[in-house]
Short mmCIF file of C-alpha atoms and ligand atoms in Angstrom, two decimals:
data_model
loop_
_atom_site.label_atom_id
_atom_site.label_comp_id
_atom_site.label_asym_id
_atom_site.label_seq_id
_atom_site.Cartn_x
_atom_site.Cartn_y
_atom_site.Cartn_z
CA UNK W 1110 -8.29 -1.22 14.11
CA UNK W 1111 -8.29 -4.62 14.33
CA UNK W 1112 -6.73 -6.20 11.26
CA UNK W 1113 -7.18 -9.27 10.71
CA UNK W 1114 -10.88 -10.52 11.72
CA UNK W 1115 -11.09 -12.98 15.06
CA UNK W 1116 -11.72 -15.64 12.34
CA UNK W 1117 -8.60 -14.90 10.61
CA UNK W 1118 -10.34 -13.57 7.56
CA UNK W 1119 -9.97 -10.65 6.09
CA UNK W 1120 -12.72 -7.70 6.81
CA UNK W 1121 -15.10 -6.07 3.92
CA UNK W 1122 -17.42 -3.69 3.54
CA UNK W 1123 -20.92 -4.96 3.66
CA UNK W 1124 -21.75 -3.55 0.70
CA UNK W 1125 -20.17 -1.77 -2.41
CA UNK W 1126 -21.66 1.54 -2.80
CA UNK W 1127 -22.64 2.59 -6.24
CA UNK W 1128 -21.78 6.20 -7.33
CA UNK W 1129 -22.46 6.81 -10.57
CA UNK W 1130 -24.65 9.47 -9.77
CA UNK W 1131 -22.81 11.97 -8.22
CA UNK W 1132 -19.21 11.17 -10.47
CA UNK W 1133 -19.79 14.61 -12.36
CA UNK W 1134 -20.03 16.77 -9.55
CA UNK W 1135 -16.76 14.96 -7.58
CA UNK W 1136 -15.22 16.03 -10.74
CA UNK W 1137 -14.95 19.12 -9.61
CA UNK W 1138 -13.97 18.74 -6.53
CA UNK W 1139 -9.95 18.93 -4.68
CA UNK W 1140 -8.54 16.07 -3.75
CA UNK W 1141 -9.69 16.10 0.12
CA UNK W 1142 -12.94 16.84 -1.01
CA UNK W 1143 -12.89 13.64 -3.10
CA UNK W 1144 -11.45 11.70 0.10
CA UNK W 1145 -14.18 13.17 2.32
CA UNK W 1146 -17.06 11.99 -0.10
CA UNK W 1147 -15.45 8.34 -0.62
CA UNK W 1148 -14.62 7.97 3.47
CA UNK W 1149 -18.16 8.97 4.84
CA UNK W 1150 -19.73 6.59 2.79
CA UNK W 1151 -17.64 3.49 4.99
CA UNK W 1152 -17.10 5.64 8.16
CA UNK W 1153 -19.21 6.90 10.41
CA UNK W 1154 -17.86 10.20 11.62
CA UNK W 1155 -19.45 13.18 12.11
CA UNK W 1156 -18.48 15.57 9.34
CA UNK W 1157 -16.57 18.44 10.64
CA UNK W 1158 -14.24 15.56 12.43
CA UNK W 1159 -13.97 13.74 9.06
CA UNK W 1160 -13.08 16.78 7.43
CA UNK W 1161 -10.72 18.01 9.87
CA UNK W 1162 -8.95 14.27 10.07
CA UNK W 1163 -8.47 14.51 6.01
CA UNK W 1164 -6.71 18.28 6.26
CA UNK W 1165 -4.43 17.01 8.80
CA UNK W 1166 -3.49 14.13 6.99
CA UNK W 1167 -2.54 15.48 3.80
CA UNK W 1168 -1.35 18.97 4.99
CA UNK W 1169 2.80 17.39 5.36
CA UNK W 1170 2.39 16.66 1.33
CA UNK W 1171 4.53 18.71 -0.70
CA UNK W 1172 2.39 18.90 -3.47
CA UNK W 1173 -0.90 21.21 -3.64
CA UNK W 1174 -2.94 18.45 -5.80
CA UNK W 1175 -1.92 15.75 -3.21
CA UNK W 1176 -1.56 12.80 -6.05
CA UNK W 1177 -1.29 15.10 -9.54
CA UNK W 1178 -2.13 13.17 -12.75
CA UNK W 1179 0.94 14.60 -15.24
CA UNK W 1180 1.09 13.67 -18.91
CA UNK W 1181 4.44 12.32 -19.90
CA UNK W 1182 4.77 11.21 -23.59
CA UNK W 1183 1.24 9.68 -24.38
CA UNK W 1184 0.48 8.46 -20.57
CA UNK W 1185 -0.34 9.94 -17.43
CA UNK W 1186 1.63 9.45 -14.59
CA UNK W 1187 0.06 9.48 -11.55
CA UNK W 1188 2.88 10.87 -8.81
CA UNK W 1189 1.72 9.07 -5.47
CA UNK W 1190 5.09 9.87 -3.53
CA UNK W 1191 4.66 13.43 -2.44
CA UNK W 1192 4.23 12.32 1.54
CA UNK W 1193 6.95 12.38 4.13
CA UNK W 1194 8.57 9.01 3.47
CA UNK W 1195 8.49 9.52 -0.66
CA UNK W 1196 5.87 6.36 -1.46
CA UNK W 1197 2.43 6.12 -1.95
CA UNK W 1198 2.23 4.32 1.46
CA UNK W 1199 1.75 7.49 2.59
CA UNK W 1200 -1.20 8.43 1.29
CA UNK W 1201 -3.15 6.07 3.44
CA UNK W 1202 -0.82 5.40 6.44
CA UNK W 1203 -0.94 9.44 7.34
CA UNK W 1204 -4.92 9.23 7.48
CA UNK W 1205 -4.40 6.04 9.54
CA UNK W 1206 -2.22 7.75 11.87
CA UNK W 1207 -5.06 10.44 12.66
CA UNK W 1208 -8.13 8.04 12.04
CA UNK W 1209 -6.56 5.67 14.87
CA UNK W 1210 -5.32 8.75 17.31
CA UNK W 1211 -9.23 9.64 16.82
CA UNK W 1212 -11.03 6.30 17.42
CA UNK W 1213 -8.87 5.86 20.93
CA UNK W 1214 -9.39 9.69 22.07
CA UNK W 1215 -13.00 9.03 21.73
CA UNK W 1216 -12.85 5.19 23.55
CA UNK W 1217 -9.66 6.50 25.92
CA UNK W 1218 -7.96 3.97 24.61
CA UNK W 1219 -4.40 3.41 24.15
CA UNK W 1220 -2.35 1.41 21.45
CA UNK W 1221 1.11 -0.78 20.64
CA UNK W 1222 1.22 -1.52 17.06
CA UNK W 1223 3.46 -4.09 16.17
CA UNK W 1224 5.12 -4.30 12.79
CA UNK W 1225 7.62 -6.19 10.78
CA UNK W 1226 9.01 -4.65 7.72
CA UNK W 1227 11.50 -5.15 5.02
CA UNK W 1228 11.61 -1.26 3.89
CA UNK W 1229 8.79 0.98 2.61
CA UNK W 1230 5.66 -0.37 5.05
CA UNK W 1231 7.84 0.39 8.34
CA UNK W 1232 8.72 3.94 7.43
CA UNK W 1233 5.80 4.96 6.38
CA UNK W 1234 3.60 3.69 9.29
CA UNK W 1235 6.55 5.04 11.46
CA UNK W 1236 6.04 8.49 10.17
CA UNK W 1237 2.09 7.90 10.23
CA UNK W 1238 2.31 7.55 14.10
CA UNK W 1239 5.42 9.01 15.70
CA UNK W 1240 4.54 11.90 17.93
CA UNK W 1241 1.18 10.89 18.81
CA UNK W 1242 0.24 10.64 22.81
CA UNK W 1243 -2.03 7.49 22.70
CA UNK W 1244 -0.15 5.24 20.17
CA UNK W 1245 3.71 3.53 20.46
CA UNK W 1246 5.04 1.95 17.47
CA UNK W 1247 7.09 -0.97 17.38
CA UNK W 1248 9.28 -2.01 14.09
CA UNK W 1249 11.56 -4.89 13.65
CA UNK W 1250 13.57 -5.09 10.44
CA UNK W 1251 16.05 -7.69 9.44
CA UNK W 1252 19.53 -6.13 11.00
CA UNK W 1253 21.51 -4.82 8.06
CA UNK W 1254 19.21 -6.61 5.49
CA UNK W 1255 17.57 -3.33 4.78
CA UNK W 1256 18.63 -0.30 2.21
CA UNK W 1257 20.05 1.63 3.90
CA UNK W 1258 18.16 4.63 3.12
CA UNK W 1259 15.34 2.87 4.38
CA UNK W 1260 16.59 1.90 7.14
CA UNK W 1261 18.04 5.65 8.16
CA UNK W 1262 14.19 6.95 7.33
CA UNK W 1263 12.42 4.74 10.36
CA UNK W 1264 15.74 5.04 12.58
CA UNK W 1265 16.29 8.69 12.07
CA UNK W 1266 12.70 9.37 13.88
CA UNK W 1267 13.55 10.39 17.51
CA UNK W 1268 10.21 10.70 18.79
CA UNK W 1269 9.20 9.22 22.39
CA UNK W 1270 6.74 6.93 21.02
CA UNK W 1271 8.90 5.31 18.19
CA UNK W 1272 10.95 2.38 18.60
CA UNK W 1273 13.23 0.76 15.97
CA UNK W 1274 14.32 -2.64 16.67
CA UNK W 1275 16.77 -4.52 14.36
CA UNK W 1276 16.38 -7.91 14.75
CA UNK W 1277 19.42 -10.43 13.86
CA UNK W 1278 17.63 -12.42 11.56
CA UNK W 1279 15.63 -12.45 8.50
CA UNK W 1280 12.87 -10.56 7.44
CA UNK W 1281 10.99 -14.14 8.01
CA UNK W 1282 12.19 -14.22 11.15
CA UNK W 1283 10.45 -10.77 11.92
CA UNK W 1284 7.12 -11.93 10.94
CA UNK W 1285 7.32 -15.05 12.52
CA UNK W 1286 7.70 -12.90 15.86
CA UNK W 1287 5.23 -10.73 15.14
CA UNK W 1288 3.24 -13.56 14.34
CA UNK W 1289 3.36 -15.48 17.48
CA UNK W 1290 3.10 -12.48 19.92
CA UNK W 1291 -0.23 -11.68 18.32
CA UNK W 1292 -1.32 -15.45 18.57
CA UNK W 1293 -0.50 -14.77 22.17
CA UNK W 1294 -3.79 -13.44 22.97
CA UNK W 1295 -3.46 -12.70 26.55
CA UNK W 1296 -0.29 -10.49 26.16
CA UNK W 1297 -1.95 -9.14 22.83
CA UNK W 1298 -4.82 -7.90 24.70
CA UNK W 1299 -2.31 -7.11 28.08
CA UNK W 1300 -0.09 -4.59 25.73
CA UNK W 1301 -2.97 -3.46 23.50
CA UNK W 1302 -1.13 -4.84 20.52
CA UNK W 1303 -2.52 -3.79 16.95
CA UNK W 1304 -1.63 -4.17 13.51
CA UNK W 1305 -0.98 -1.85 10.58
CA UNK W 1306 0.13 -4.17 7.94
CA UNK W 1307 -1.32 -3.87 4.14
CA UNK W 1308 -4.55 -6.02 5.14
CA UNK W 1309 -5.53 -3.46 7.45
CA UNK W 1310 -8.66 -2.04 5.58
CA UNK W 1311 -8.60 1.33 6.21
CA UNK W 1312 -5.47 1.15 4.29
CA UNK W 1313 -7.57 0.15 1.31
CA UNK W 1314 -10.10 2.76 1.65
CA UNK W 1315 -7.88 5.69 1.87
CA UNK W 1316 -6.38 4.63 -1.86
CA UNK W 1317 -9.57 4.19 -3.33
CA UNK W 1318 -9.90 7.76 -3.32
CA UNK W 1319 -6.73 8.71 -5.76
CA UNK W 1320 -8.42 6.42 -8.70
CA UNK W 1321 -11.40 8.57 -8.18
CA UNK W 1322 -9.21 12.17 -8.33
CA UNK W 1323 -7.10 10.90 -10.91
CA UNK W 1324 -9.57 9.26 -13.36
CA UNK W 1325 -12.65 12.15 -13.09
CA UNK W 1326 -9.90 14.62 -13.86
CA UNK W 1327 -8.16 12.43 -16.87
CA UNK W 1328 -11.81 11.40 -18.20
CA UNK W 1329 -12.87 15.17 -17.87
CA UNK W 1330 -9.77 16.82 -19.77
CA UNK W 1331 -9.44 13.95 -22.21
CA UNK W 1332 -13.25 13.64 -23.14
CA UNK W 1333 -12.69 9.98 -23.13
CA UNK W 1334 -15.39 7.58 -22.05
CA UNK W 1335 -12.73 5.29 -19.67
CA UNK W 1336 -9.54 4.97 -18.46
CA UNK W 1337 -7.17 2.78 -17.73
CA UNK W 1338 -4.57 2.23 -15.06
CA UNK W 1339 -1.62 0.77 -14.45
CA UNK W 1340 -0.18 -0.99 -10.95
CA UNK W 1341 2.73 -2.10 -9.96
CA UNK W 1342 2.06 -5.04 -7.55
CA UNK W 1343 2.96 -6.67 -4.66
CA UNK W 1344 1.03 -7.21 -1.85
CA UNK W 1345 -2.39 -6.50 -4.28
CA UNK W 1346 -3.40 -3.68 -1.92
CA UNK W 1347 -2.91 -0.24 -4.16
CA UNK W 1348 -4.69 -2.25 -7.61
CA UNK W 1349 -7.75 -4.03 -4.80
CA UNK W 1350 -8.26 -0.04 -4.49
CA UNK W 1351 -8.71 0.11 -7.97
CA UNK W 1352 -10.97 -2.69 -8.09
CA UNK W 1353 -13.11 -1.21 -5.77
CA UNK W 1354 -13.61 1.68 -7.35
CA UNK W 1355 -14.20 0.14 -10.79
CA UNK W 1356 -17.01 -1.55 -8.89
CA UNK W 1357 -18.28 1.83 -7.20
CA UNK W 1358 -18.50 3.06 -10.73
CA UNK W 1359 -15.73 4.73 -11.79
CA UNK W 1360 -15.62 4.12 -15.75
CA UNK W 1361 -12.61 2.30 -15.90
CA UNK W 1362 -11.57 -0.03 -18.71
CA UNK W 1363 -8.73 -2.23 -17.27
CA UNK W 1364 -6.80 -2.62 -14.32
CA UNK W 1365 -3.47 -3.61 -15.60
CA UNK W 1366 -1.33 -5.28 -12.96
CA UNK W 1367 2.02 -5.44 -13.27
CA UNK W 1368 4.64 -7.68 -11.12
CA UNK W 1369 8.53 -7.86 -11.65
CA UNK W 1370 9.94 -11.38 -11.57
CA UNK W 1371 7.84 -12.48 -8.73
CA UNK W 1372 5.15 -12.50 -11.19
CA UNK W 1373 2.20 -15.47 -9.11
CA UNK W 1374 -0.14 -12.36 -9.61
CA UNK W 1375 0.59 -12.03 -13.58
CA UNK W 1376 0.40 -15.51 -14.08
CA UNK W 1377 -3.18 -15.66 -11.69
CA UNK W 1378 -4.65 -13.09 -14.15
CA UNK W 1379 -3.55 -14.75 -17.63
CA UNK W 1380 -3.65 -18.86 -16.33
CA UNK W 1381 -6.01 -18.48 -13.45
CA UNK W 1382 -3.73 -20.73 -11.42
CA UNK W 1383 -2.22 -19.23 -8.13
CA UNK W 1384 0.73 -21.38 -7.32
CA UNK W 1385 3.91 -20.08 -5.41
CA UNK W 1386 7.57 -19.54 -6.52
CA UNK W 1387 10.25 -18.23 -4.80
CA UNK W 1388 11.16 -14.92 -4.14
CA UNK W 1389 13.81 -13.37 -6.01
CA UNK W 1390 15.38 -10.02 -5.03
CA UNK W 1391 14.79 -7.08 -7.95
CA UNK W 1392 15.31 -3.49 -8.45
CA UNK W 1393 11.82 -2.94 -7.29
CA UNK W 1394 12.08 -4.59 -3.38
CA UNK W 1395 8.78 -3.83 -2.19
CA UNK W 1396 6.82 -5.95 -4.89
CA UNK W 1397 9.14 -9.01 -3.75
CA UNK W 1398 6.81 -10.84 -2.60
CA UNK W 1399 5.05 -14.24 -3.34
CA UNK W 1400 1.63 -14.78 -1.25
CA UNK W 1401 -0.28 -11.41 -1.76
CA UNK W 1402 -1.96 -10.63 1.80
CA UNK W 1403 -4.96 -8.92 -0.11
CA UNK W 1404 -5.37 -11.24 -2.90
CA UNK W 1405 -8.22 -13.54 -0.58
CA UNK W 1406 -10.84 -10.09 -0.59
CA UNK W 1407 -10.32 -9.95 -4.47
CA UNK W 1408 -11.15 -13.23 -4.40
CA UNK W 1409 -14.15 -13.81 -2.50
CA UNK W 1410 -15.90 -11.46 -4.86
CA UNK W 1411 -14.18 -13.66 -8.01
CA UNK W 1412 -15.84 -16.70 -6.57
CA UNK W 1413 -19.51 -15.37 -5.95
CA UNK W 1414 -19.35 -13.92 -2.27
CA UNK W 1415 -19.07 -17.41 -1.00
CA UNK W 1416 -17.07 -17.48 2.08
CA UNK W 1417 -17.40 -21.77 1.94
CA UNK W 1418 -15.92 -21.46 -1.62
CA UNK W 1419 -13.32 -18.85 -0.62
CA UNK W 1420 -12.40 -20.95 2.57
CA UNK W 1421 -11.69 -24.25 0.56
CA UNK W 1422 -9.75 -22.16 -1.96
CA UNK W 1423 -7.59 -20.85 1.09
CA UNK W 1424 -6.83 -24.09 2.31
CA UNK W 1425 -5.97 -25.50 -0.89
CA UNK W 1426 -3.32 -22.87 -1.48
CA UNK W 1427 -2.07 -23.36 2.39
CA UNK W 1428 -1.79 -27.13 2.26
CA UNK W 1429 -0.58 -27.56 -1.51
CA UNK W 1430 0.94 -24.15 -2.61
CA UNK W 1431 -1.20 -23.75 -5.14
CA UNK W 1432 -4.75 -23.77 -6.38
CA UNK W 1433 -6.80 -22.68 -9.69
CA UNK W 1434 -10.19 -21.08 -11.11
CA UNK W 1435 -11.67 -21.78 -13.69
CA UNK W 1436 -11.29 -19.18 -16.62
CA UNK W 1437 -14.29 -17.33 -18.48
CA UNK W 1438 -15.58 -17.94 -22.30
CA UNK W 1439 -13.39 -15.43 -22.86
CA UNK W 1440 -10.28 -17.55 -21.50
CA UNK W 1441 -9.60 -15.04 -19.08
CA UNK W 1442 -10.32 -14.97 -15.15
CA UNK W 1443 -11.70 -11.78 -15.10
CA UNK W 1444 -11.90 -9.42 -18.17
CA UNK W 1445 -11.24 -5.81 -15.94
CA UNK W 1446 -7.93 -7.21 -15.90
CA UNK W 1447 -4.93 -7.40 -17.68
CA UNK W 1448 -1.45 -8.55 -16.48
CA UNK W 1449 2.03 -8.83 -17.38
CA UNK W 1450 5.77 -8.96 -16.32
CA UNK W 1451 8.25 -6.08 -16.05
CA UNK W 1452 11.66 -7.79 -16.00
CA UNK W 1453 14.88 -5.85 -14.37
CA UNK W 1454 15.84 -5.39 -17.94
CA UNK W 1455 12.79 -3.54 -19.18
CA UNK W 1456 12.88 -2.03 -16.10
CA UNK W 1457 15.88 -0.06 -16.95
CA UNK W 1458 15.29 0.41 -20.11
CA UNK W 1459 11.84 1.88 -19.18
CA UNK W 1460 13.61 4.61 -17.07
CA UNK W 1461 16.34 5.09 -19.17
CA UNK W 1462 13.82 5.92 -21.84
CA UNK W 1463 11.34 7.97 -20.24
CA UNK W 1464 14.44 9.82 -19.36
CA UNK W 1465 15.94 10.35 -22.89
CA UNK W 1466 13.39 11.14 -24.27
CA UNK W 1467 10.90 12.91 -21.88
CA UNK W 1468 13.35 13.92 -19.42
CA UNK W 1469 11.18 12.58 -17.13
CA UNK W 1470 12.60 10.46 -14.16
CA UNK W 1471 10.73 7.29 -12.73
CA UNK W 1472 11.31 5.22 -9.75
CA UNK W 1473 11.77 1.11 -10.63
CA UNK W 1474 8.82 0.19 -9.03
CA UNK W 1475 6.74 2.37 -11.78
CA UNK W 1476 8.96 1.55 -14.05
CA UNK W 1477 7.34 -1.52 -14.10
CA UNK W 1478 3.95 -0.35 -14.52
CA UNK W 1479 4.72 1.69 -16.79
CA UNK W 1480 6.35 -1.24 -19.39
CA UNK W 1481 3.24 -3.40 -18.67
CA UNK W 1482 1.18 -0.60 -19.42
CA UNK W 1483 2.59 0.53 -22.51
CA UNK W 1484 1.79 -3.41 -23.93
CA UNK W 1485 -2.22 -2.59 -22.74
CA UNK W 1486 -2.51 0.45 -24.48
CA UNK W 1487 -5.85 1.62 -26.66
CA UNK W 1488 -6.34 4.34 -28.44
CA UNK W 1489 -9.37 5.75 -26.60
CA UNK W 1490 -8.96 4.74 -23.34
CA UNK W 1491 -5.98 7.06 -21.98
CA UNK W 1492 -3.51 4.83 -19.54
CA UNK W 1493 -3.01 6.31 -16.17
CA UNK W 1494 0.36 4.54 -14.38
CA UNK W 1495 0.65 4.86 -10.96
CA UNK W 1496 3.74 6.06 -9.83
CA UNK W 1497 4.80 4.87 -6.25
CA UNK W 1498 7.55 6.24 -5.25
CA UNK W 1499 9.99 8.56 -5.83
CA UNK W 1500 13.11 7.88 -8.33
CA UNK W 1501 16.04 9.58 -5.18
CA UNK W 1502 14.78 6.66 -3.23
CA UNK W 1503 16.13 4.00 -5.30
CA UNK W 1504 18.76 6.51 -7.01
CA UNK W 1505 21.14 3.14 -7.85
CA UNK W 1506 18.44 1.96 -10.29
CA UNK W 1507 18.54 5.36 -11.50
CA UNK W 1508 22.44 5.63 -12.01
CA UNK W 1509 22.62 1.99 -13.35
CA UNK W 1510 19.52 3.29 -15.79
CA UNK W 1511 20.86 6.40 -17.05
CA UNK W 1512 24.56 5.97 -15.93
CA UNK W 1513 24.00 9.21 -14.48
CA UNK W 1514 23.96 9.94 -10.81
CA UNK W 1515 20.35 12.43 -11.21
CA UNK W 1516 17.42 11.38 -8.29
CA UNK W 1517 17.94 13.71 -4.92
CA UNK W 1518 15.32 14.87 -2.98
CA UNK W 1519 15.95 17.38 0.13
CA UNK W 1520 14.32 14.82 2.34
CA UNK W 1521 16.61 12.10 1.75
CA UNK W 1522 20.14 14.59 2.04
CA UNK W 1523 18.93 15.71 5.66
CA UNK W 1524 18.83 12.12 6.44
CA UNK W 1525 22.57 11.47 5.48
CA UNK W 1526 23.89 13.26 8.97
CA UNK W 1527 20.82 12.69 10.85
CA UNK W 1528 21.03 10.93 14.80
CA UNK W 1529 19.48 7.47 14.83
CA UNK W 1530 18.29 5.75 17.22
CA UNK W 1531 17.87 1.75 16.90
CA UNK W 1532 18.13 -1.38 19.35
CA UNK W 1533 19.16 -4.56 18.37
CA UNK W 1534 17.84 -7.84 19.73
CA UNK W 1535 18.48 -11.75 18.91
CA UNK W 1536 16.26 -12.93 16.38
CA UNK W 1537 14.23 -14.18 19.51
CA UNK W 1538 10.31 -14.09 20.16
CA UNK W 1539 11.09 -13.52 24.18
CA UNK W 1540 13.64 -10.80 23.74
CA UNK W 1541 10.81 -9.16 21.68
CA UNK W 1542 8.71 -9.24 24.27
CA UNK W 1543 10.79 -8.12 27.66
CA UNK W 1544 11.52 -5.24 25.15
CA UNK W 1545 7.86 -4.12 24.80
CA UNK W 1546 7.14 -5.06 28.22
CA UNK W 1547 9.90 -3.29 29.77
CA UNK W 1548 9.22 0.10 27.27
CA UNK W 1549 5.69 0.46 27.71
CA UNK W 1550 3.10 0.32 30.59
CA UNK W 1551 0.62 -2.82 30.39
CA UNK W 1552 -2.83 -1.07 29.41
CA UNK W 1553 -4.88 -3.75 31.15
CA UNK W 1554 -4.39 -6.37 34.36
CA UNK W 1555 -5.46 -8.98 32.43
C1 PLP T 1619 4.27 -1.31 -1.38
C2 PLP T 1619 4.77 -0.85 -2.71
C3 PLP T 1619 4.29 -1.39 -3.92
C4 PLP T 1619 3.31 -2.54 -3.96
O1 PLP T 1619 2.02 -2.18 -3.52
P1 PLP T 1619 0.97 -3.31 -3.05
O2 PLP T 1619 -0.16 -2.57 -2.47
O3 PLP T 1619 1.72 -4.13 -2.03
O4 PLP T 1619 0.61 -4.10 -4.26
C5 PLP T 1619 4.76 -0.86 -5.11
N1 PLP T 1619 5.67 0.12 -5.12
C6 PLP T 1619 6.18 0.66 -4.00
C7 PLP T 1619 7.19 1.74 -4.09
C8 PLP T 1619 5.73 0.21 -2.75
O5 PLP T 1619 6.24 0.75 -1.62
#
């Protein structure tokens, strides 16, 4: 629950576990099944609450198989957005939502988490949360900088324990806030404050599991010997899942990452330098994003497990905006991975041809996988592309695409009338606070 480590680090497991073993028998197995086998070996529950935490989670999905793998020309798509908020956020922030509530019934504990968003990560941690008794949520966006679909799915949610605040100011600005009030450790610890942001590693764990679900059931219909998958990429959290599961066991034979225009991830994999560049808005807004929060865990196992080595390489990015490894005999940093760019004109031709010729509709974001992927593909390795969320929630892309007006989704239409409810404060770190303070009760004297 904590986030970030006291250290400012990022948190691991202590070890990887190796599965090989048991990966025909989970095979066979549904999709919470898979979840529970993957979760208890990180968490120690006991197994009836495990189990019971998993049903709850993915009961609001709308689809039976949770995260189905569907053949669509000669790929698999793997559909991730069938949870409340239509993205694959979902997937893990629902478990969070009961995994926290758990952890603080047990300790009688109570919880504020603070979050700054510029779309997708807000709604989905709002609809992770809202209703619970021992959690509040707190979510600043940047005031009219947001779709405004996105905005309408975090401000639509009327529950007690959900508070939208629209801060005047940039999404920068947001962060920055939420920065300093959790440097503020004596208010942080007053308020209870706590994080859910993409570092957060239970985050990680809950999307290790669809790699698993997805790849047993593609390597067991296909009779192949590996897969591969595709991962449109931002923040590196859904493709670190991969990782981790390629390093559990699963027989995968390349994590291809893809990144639109903001492409310091693509050109990590193919130059091994990691140097910043500015951030440039694209069809696919929630992989705008330069510095890639979960990039440093990737990299601590790149450089050996050698937190010295990882800390230098840390502060050489912070100071200079850049830093490099050294690449392999084969001239590559790491050979699991491949890497490329989707541009915002492949992009649209990538949905307006899936379309045409599948009749199959694809949000921008996997749009982008999907080109990159199509560039990585081998004959006997089939190529799994994630798909992250669903095409009605970016339903311009789709109309400038297709020039047809063709993504709805029943979700998004009962939003159009729905009651909102949304304060707005000066881009200001004390306004911030007298708002929590003055909503919620201080948990401790201190
Ligand atoms: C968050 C998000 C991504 C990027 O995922 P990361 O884990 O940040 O790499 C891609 N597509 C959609 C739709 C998202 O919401």
């Amino acid at each position: 629950m904590m986030g970030l480590a006291s250290d400012g680090g990022l948190l691991i497991p202590e070890s990887i576990p190796d599965v090989r073993d048991r990966l025909e028998a989970w095979s066979k197995l549904s999709y919470q099944d898979i979840t529970f086998e993957i979760l208890k070996l990180f968490v120690d529950l006991p197994d009836d609450e495990l189990r019971s935490l998993i049903d709850r989670s993915y009961a609001p999905f709308e689809h039976s198989e949770i995260a189905p793998a569907v053949p669509v020309g000669d790929i698999r798509i793997l559909e991730l957005f069938y949870g409340p908020t239509l993205a694959f956020k979902d997937i893990a922030l629902q478990f969070l939502g009961n995994f926290f509530e758990y952890i603080l019934e047990q300790r009688n504990q109570r919880l504020n988490i603070l979050a700054a968003t510029s779309g997708d990560t807000g709604s989905a941690a709002i609809h992770g949360v809202r209703g619970r008794d021992r959690i509040n949520i707190f979510v600043m966006h940047p005031k009219g900088r947001v779709a405004p679909l996105q905005e309408k799915q975090m401000t639509a949610v009327l529950d007690d324990n959900v508070f939208n605040l629209a801060v005047e100011g940039t999404f920068d600005d947001c962060q920055r806030i939420m920065k300093t009030l959790f440097r503020d450790l004596k208010f942080k610890d007053r308020y209870a404050l706590g994080a859910v942001n993409s570092v957060n590693w239970a985050r990680v764990l809950a999307q290790i599991v669809y790699y698993f679900s997805a790849g047993l059931y593609v390597l067991t219909t296909s009779g192949a010997e590996r897969v591969r998958f595709s991962v449109p990429t931002g923040n590196f959290g859904d493709i670190l899942a991969g990782y981790y599961a390629y390093r559990m066991g699963l027989p995968i034979g390349k994590l291809i990452l893809a990144t639109n225009e903001n492409d310091i991830l693509s050109r990590f994999f193919k130059t091994g330098e990691y140097s910043l560049g500015d951030v440039v808005p694209t069809l696919s807004p929630s992989m705008d994003i330069q510095v890639a929060s979960n990039f440093e865990r990737y990299l601590y196992y790149q450089v050996g497990e050698d937190s010295i080595r990882l800390s230098q390489l840390i502060d050489q990015f912070e100071k200079d905006g850049a830093m490099r490894l050294p690449l392999g005999p084969d001239g590559c940093v790491d050979e699991i991975f491949e890497a490329g760019i989707g541009d915002t004109d492949s992009t649209l031709k990538t949905i307006r041809r899936y379309y045409d010729e599948y009749g199959y509709l694809m949000d921008p974001h996997t749009a982008v996988g999907v080109a990159v992927g199509e560039t990585f593909m081998k004959e006997d390795e089939p190529l799994i592309a994630l798909a992250t969320a669903h095409p009605a929630k970016f339903s311009q892309a789709i109309l400038d695409a297709t020039g047809q007006d063709l993504a709805h989704h029943k979700y998004l239409e009962l939003l159009r009338d729905a009651p909102t409810r949304c304060e707005t404060v000066p881009a200001d770190l004390e306004a911030v606070r007298a708002y929590i303070e003055s909503h919620v009760p201080a948990t401790t004297t201190g």
